[in-house]
């Protein structure tokens, strides 16, 4: 079980088995085509479908959060009273009239909460970007929160990252207030 001195010196010269594997494995196995693993070499070798990166992120985020939005909407729909719908059916309202005149106005507060949750979650997306693209291709998916992450934890500039976080907080607050102001006009509470 002893290794020969020649094999031991070869492993030391190469930096161990992990670096030998990294140097001998094909590039396609070690990094995504759109990540910056030797980006200039990857760009010259073959073209990559840059137009698929953002739709892939949207698909993953939709797959993750659609059940939560569906549960919020289902809770709002199940809390609606039945009497207005019975009165509308007696008055002769069709399905579309009942939906537009009764269901949608009564579900607006619940939809407002669901839209606000999703809006805030969309600006907090970092794990999908980190796992799938690492900000690539050519910083196409490097959103503000991923940029803050890179500044704070990759370049260790915590003061600048904290300042950018406060800017993001202010932007989120202003957008949430604007969303409430715009959608609140259509919401009628009882």
PDB file of C-alpha atoms in Angstrom:
ATOM      1  CA  UNK A   1       0.000   0.000   0.000  1.00  0.00           C
ATOM      2  CA  UNK A   2       2.990   2.287   0.003  1.00  0.00           C
ATOM      3  CA  UNK A   3       3.228   4.644  -2.897  1.00  0.00           C
ATOM      4  CA  UNK A   4       6.390   4.782  -4.879  1.00  0.00           C
ATOM      5  CA  UNK A   5       8.520   7.911  -4.473  1.00  0.00           C
ATOM      6  CA  UNK A   6       7.984   8.666  -8.149  1.00  0.00           C
ATOM      7  CA  UNK A   7       4.155   8.651  -7.779  1.00  0.00           C
ATOM      8  CA  UNK A   8       4.320  10.730  -4.588  1.00  0.00           C
ATOM      9  CA  UNK A   9       6.515  13.350  -6.218  1.00  0.00           C
ATOM     10  CA  UNK A  10       4.178  13.436  -9.235  1.00  0.00           C
ATOM     11  CA  UNK A  11       1.168  14.042  -6.983  1.00  0.00           C
ATOM     12  CA  UNK A  12       3.030  16.801  -5.137  1.00  0.00           C
ATOM     13  CA  UNK A  13       4.126  18.328  -8.408  1.00  0.00           C
ATOM     14  CA  UNK A  14       0.549  18.380  -9.679  1.00  0.00           C
ATOM     15  CA  UNK A  15      -0.829  19.693  -6.375  1.00  0.00           C
ATOM     16  CA  UNK A  16      -2.631  16.540  -5.266  1.00  0.00           C
ATOM     17  CA  UNK A  17      -5.410  14.435  -6.728  1.00  0.00           C
ATOM     18  CA  UNK A  18      -8.021  17.209  -6.644  1.00  0.00           C
ATOM     19  CA  UNK A  19      -6.005  19.548  -8.819  1.00  0.00           C
ATOM     20  CA  UNK A  20      -5.045  16.650 -11.110  1.00  0.00           C
ATOM     21  CA  UNK A  21      -8.756  15.901 -11.590  1.00  0.00           C
ATOM     22  CA  UNK A  22      -9.475  19.582 -12.182  1.00  0.00           C
ATOM     23  CA  UNK A  23      -6.723  19.822 -14.797  1.00  0.00           C
ATOM     24  CA  UNK A  24      -7.562  16.590 -16.581  1.00  0.00           C
ATOM     25  CA  UNK A  25     -11.393  16.803 -16.590  1.00  0.00           C
ATOM     26  CA  UNK A  26     -13.155  18.361 -19.571  1.00  0.00           C
ATOM     27  CA  UNK A  27     -14.128  22.013 -19.153  1.00  0.00           C
ATOM     28  CA  UNK A  28     -17.812  21.268 -19.764  1.00  0.00           C
ATOM     29  CA  UNK A  29     -18.003  19.171 -16.600  1.00  0.00           C
ATOM     30  CA  UNK A  30     -16.471  21.786 -14.318  1.00  0.00           C
ATOM     31  CA  UNK A  31     -18.310  24.996 -15.123  1.00  0.00           C
ATOM     32  CA  UNK A  32     -21.496  26.176 -16.743  1.00  0.00           C
ATOM     33  CA  UNK A  33     -21.083  27.585 -20.219  1.00  0.00           C
ATOM     34  CA  UNK A  34     -22.446  30.939 -19.053  1.00  0.00           C
ATOM     35  CA  UNK A  35     -20.367  31.239 -15.866  1.00  0.00           C
ATOM     36  CA  UNK A  36     -17.052  33.045 -15.938  1.00  0.00           C
ATOM     37  CA  UNK A  37     -14.841  29.934 -15.833  1.00  0.00           C
ATOM     38  CA  UNK A  38     -12.293  31.221 -18.302  1.00  0.00           C
ATOM     39  CA  UNK A  39     -14.983  33.266 -20.030  1.00  0.00           C
ATOM     40  CA  UNK A  40     -12.973  34.466 -23.011  1.00  0.00           C
ATOM     41  CA  UNK A  41     -11.934  30.930 -23.908  1.00  0.00           C
ATOM     42  CA  UNK A  42     -15.531  29.707 -23.597  1.00  0.00           C
ATOM     43  CA  UNK A  43     -16.873  32.557 -25.721  1.00  0.00           C
ATOM     44  CA  UNK A  44     -14.437  31.791 -28.543  1.00  0.00           C
ATOM     45  CA  UNK A  45     -15.051  28.052 -28.564  1.00  0.00           C
ATOM     46  CA  UNK A  46     -18.822  27.968 -29.123  1.00  0.00           C
ATOM     47  CA  UNK A  47     -21.792  30.335 -28.951  1.00  0.00           C
ATOM     48  CA  UNK A  48     -24.126  29.984 -25.984  1.00  0.00           C
ATOM     49  CA  UNK A  49     -27.857  30.673 -25.905  1.00  0.00           C
ATOM     50  CA  UNK A  50     -27.816  33.845 -23.802  1.00  0.00           C
ATOM     51  CA  UNK A  51     -31.512  34.363 -24.459  1.00  0.00           C
ATOM     52  CA  UNK A  52     -32.356  31.258 -22.384  1.00  0.00           C
ATOM     53  CA  UNK A  53     -30.806  32.411 -19.101  1.00  0.00           C
ATOM     54  CA  UNK A  54     -33.458  34.878 -17.913  1.00  0.00           C
ATOM     55  CA  UNK A  55     -36.401  32.642 -18.930  1.00  0.00           C
ATOM     56  CA  UNK A  56     -34.748  29.755 -17.057  1.00  0.00           C
ATOM     57  CA  UNK A  57     -34.510  31.885 -13.905  1.00  0.00           C
ATOM     58  CA  UNK A  58     -38.135  32.988 -14.320  1.00  0.00           C
ATOM     59  CA  UNK A  59     -39.221  29.376 -14.744  1.00  0.00           C
ATOM     60  CA  UNK A  60     -37.418  28.240 -11.585  1.00  0.00           C
ATOM     61  CA  UNK A  61     -38.777  31.139  -9.535  1.00  0.00           C
ATOM     62  CA  UNK A  62     -42.301  30.550 -10.826  1.00  0.00           C
ATOM     63  CA  UNK A  63     -42.020  26.855 -10.038  1.00  0.00           C
ATOM     64  CA  UNK A  64     -40.929  27.662  -6.502  1.00  0.00           C
ATOM     65  CA  UNK A  65     -43.474  30.338  -5.553  1.00  0.00           C
ATOM     66  CA  UNK A  66     -46.654  29.480  -7.483  1.00  0.00           C
ATOM     67  CA  UNK A  67     -47.974  27.179  -4.720  1.00  0.00           C
ATOM     68  CA  UNK A  68     -47.707  29.955  -2.109  1.00  0.00           C
ATOM     69  CA  UNK A  69     -49.602  32.432  -4.288  1.00  0.00           C
ATOM     70  CA  UNK A  70     -52.195  29.775  -5.097  1.00  0.00           C
ATOM     71  CA  UNK A  71     -52.719  29.074  -1.384  1.00  0.00           C
ATOM     72  CA  UNK A  72     -53.128  32.778  -0.605  1.00  0.00           C
ATOM     73  CA  UNK A  73     -55.671  33.147  -3.421  1.00  0.00           C
ATOM     74  CA  UNK A  74     -57.485  29.984  -2.355  1.00  0.00           C
ATOM     75  CA  UNK A  75     -57.722  31.305   1.209  1.00  0.00           C
ATOM     76  CA  UNK A  76     -59.152  34.570  -0.108  1.00  0.00           C
ATOM     77  CA  UNK A  77     -61.676  32.794  -2.312  1.00  0.00           C
ATOM     78  CA  UNK A  78     -62.818  30.458   0.449  1.00  0.00           C
ATOM     79  CA  UNK A  79     -63.483  33.385   2.777  1.00  0.00           C
ATOM     80  CA  UNK A  80     -65.965  35.052   0.407  1.00  0.00           C
ATOM     81  CA  UNK A  81     -69.592  35.131   1.572  1.00  0.00           C
ATOM     82  CA  UNK A  82     -72.146  33.211  -0.496  1.00  0.00           C
ATOM     83  CA  UNK A  83     -75.090  35.623  -0.152  1.00  0.00           C
ATOM     84  CA  UNK A  84     -73.966  38.182  -2.788  1.00  0.00           C
ATOM     85  CA  UNK A  85     -73.428  35.388  -5.329  1.00  0.00           C
ATOM     86  CA  UNK A  86     -76.872  33.922  -4.653  1.00  0.00           C
ATOM     87  CA  UNK A  87     -78.443  37.372  -5.036  1.00  0.00           C
ATOM     88  CA  UNK A  88     -76.575  37.939  -8.312  1.00  0.00           C
ATOM     89  CA  UNK A  89     -77.738  34.568  -9.652  1.00  0.00           C
ATOM     90  CA  UNK A  90     -81.348  35.428  -8.755  1.00  0.00           C
ATOM     91  CA  UNK A  91     -80.964  38.798 -10.495  1.00  0.00           C
ATOM     92  CA  UNK A  92     -79.786  36.989 -13.645  1.00  0.00           C
ATOM     93  CA  UNK A  93     -76.055  37.824 -13.695  1.00  0.00           C
ATOM     94  CA  UNK A  94     -73.972  35.511 -15.848  1.00  0.00           C
ATOM     95  CA  UNK A  95     -70.637  33.980 -14.823  1.00  0.00           C
ATOM     96  CA  UNK A  96     -68.489  36.807 -16.203  1.00  0.00           C
ATOM     97  CA  UNK A  97     -70.584  39.485 -14.525  1.00  0.00           C
ATOM     98  CA  UNK A  98     -70.382  37.677 -11.191  1.00  0.00           C
ATOM     99  CA  UNK A  99     -66.611  37.360 -11.574  1.00  0.00           C
ATOM    100  CA  UNK A 100     -65.952  40.993 -12.560  1.00  0.00           C
ATOM    101  CA  UNK A 101     -68.563  42.611 -10.287  1.00  0.00           C
ATOM    102  CA  UNK A 102     -68.395  40.366  -7.194  1.00  0.00           C
ATOM    103  CA  UNK A 103     -65.481  37.945  -6.988  1.00  0.00           C
ATOM    104  CA  UNK A 104     -62.646  40.189  -8.146  1.00  0.00           C
ATOM    105  CA  UNK A 105     -63.549  43.242  -6.021  1.00  0.00           C
ATOM    106  CA  UNK A 106     -63.961  41.074  -2.916  1.00  0.00           C
ATOM    107  CA  UNK A 107     -60.656  39.231  -3.507  1.00  0.00           C
ATOM    108  CA  UNK A 108     -58.618  42.400  -4.234  1.00  0.00           C
ATOM    109  CA  UNK A 109     -57.229  42.745  -0.666  1.00  0.00           C
ATOM    110  CA  UNK A 110     -55.950  39.166  -0.769  1.00  0.00           C
ATOM    111  CA  UNK A 111     -54.482  39.639  -4.231  1.00  0.00           C
ATOM    112  CA  UNK A 112     -52.793  42.822  -3.055  1.00  0.00           C
ATOM    113  CA  UNK A 113     -51.034  40.887  -0.282  1.00  0.00           C
ATOM    114  CA  UNK A 114     -49.987  38.105  -2.684  1.00  0.00           C
ATOM    115  CA  UNK A 115     -48.644  40.588  -5.246  1.00  0.00           C
ATOM    116  CA  UNK A 116     -46.754  42.490  -2.552  1.00  0.00           C
ATOM    117  CA  UNK A 117     -45.170  39.276  -1.227  1.00  0.00           C
ATOM    118  CA  UNK A 118     -44.105  38.219  -4.708  1.00  0.00           C
ATOM    119  CA  UNK A 119     -42.761  41.673  -5.545  1.00  0.00           C
ATOM    120  CA  UNK A 120     -40.582  41.694  -2.444  1.00  0.00           C
ATOM    121  CA  UNK A 121     -39.444  38.116  -3.100  1.00  0.00           C
ATOM    122  CA  UNK A 122     -38.505  38.961  -6.678  1.00  0.00           C
ATOM    123  CA  UNK A 123     -36.090  41.614  -5.494  1.00  0.00           C
ATOM    124  CA  UNK A 124     -34.552  39.161  -3.022  1.00  0.00           C
ATOM    125  CA  UNK A 125     -33.672  36.462  -5.557  1.00  0.00           C
ATOM    126  CA  UNK A 126     -30.057  35.536  -5.053  1.00  0.00           C
ATOM    127  CA  UNK A 127     -29.898  31.773  -4.554  1.00  0.00           C
ATOM    128  CA  UNK A 128     -31.136  30.925  -8.049  1.00  0.00           C
ATOM    129  CA  UNK A 129     -28.681  33.340  -9.624  1.00  0.00           C
ATOM    130  CA  UNK A 130     -25.809  32.065  -7.497  1.00  0.00           C
ATOM    131  CA  UNK A 131     -26.518  28.400  -8.203  1.00  0.00           C
ATOM    132  CA  UNK A 132     -27.508  28.655 -11.869  1.00  0.00           C
ATOM    133  CA  UNK A 133     -25.524  31.489 -13.443  1.00  0.00           C
ATOM    134  CA  UNK A 134     -23.220  33.251 -10.943  1.00  0.00           C
ATOM    135  CA  UNK A 135     -24.221  36.525 -12.582  1.00  0.00           C
ATOM    136  CA  UNK A 136     -23.447  35.449 -16.131  1.00  0.00           C
ATOM    137  CA  UNK A 137     -23.497  35.496 -19.076  1.00  0.00           C
ATOM    138  CA  UNK A 138     -21.647  38.768 -19.263  1.00  0.00           C
ATOM    139  CA  UNK A 139     -23.371  40.017 -16.055  1.00  0.00           C
ATOM    140  CA  UNK A 140     -26.816  39.616 -17.625  1.00  0.00           C
ATOM    141  CA  UNK A 141     -28.229  38.163 -14.401  1.00  0.00           C
ATOM    142  CA  UNK A 142     -26.154  40.139 -11.910  1.00  0.00           C
ATOM    143  CA  UNK A 143     -29.063  41.826 -10.154  1.00  0.00           C
ATOM    144  CA  UNK A 144     -28.653  44.341  -7.331  1.00  0.00           C
ATOM    145  CA  UNK A 145     -28.783  41.812  -4.494  1.00  0.00           C
ATOM    146  CA  UNK A 146     -26.265  39.519  -6.188  1.00  0.00           C
ATOM    147  CA  UNK A 147     -24.036  42.555  -6.745  1.00  0.00           C
ATOM    148  CA  UNK A 148     -24.322  43.393  -3.029  1.00  0.00           C
ATOM    149  CA  UNK A 149     -23.417  39.792  -2.191  1.00  0.00           C
ATOM    150  CA  UNK A 150     -20.332  39.925  -4.403  1.00  0.00           C
ATOM    151  CA  UNK A 151     -19.215  43.264  -2.981  1.00  0.00           C
ATOM    152  CA  UNK A 152     -19.689  42.118   0.617  1.00  0.00           C
ATOM    153  CA  UNK A 153     -18.475  38.532   0.535  1.00  0.00           C
ATOM    154  CA  UNK A 154     -16.279  38.177  -2.516  1.00  0.00           C
ATOM    155  CA  UNK A 155     -14.458  41.512  -2.421  1.00  0.00           C
ATOM    156  CA  UNK A 156     -14.871  42.032   1.378  1.00  0.00           C
ATOM    157  CA  UNK A 157     -16.005  45.645   1.112  1.00  0.00           C
ATOM    158  CA  UNK A 158     -18.618  45.538   3.858  1.00  0.00           C
ATOM    159  CA  UNK A 159     -19.127  49.310   4.106  1.00  0.00           C
ATOM    160  CA  UNK A 160     -20.038  49.656   0.442  1.00  0.00           C
ATOM    161  CA  UNK A 161     -22.240  46.542   0.652  1.00  0.00           C
ATOM    162  CA  UNK A 162     -24.060  47.999   3.685  1.00  0.00           C
ATOM    163  CA  UNK A 163     -24.632  51.282   1.837  1.00  0.00           C
ATOM    164  CA  UNK A 164     -26.013  49.413  -1.175  1.00  0.00           C
ATOM    165  CA  UNK A 165     -28.270  47.410   1.141  1.00  0.00           C
ATOM    166  CA  UNK A 166     -29.721  50.643   2.533  1.00  0.00           C
ATOM    167  CA  UNK A 167     -30.306  51.879  -1.009  1.00  0.00           C
ATOM    168  CA  UNK A 168     -32.093  48.600  -1.792  1.00  0.00           C
ATOM    169  CA  UNK A 169     -34.194  48.991   1.358  1.00  0.00           C
ATOM    170  CA  UNK A 170     -35.193  52.520   0.334  1.00  0.00           C
ATOM    171  CA  UNK A 171     -36.091  51.351  -3.176  1.00  0.00           C
ATOM    172  CA  UNK A 172     -38.180  48.492  -1.768  1.00  0.00           C
ATOM    173  CA  UNK A 173     -39.976  50.847   0.618  1.00  0.00           C
ATOM    174  CA  UNK A 174     -40.791  53.359  -2.107  1.00  0.00           C
ATOM    175  CA  UNK A 175     -41.990  50.683  -4.500  1.00  0.00           C
ATOM    176  CA  UNK A 176     -44.155  49.053  -1.821  1.00  0.00           C
ATOM    177  CA  UNK A 177     -45.721  52.437  -0.968  1.00  0.00           C
ATOM    178  CA  UNK A 178     -46.335  53.156  -4.655  1.00  0.00           C
ATOM    179  CA  UNK A 179     -47.878  49.733  -5.113  1.00  0.00           C
ATOM    180  CA  UNK A 180     -50.157  50.216  -2.108  1.00  0.00           C
ATOM    181  CA  UNK A 181     -51.130  53.682  -3.281  1.00  0.00           C
ATOM    182  CA  UNK A 182     -51.894  52.483  -6.815  1.00  0.00           C
ATOM    183  CA  UNK A 183     -53.715  49.278  -5.885  1.00  0.00           C
ATOM    184  CA  UNK A 184     -55.375  50.621  -2.732  1.00  0.00           C
ATOM    185  CA  UNK A 185     -57.735  52.728  -4.831  1.00  0.00           C
ATOM    186  CA  UNK A 186     -59.244  49.552  -6.232  1.00  0.00           C
ATOM    187  CA  UNK A 187     -59.557  47.753  -2.894  1.00  0.00           C
ATOM    188  CA  UNK A 188     -62.682  48.075  -0.786  1.00  0.00           C
ATOM    189  CA  UNK A 189     -62.554  46.711   2.732  1.00  0.00           C
ATOM    190  CA  UNK A 190     -65.678  45.810   4.643  1.00  0.00           C
TER     191      UNK A 190
END
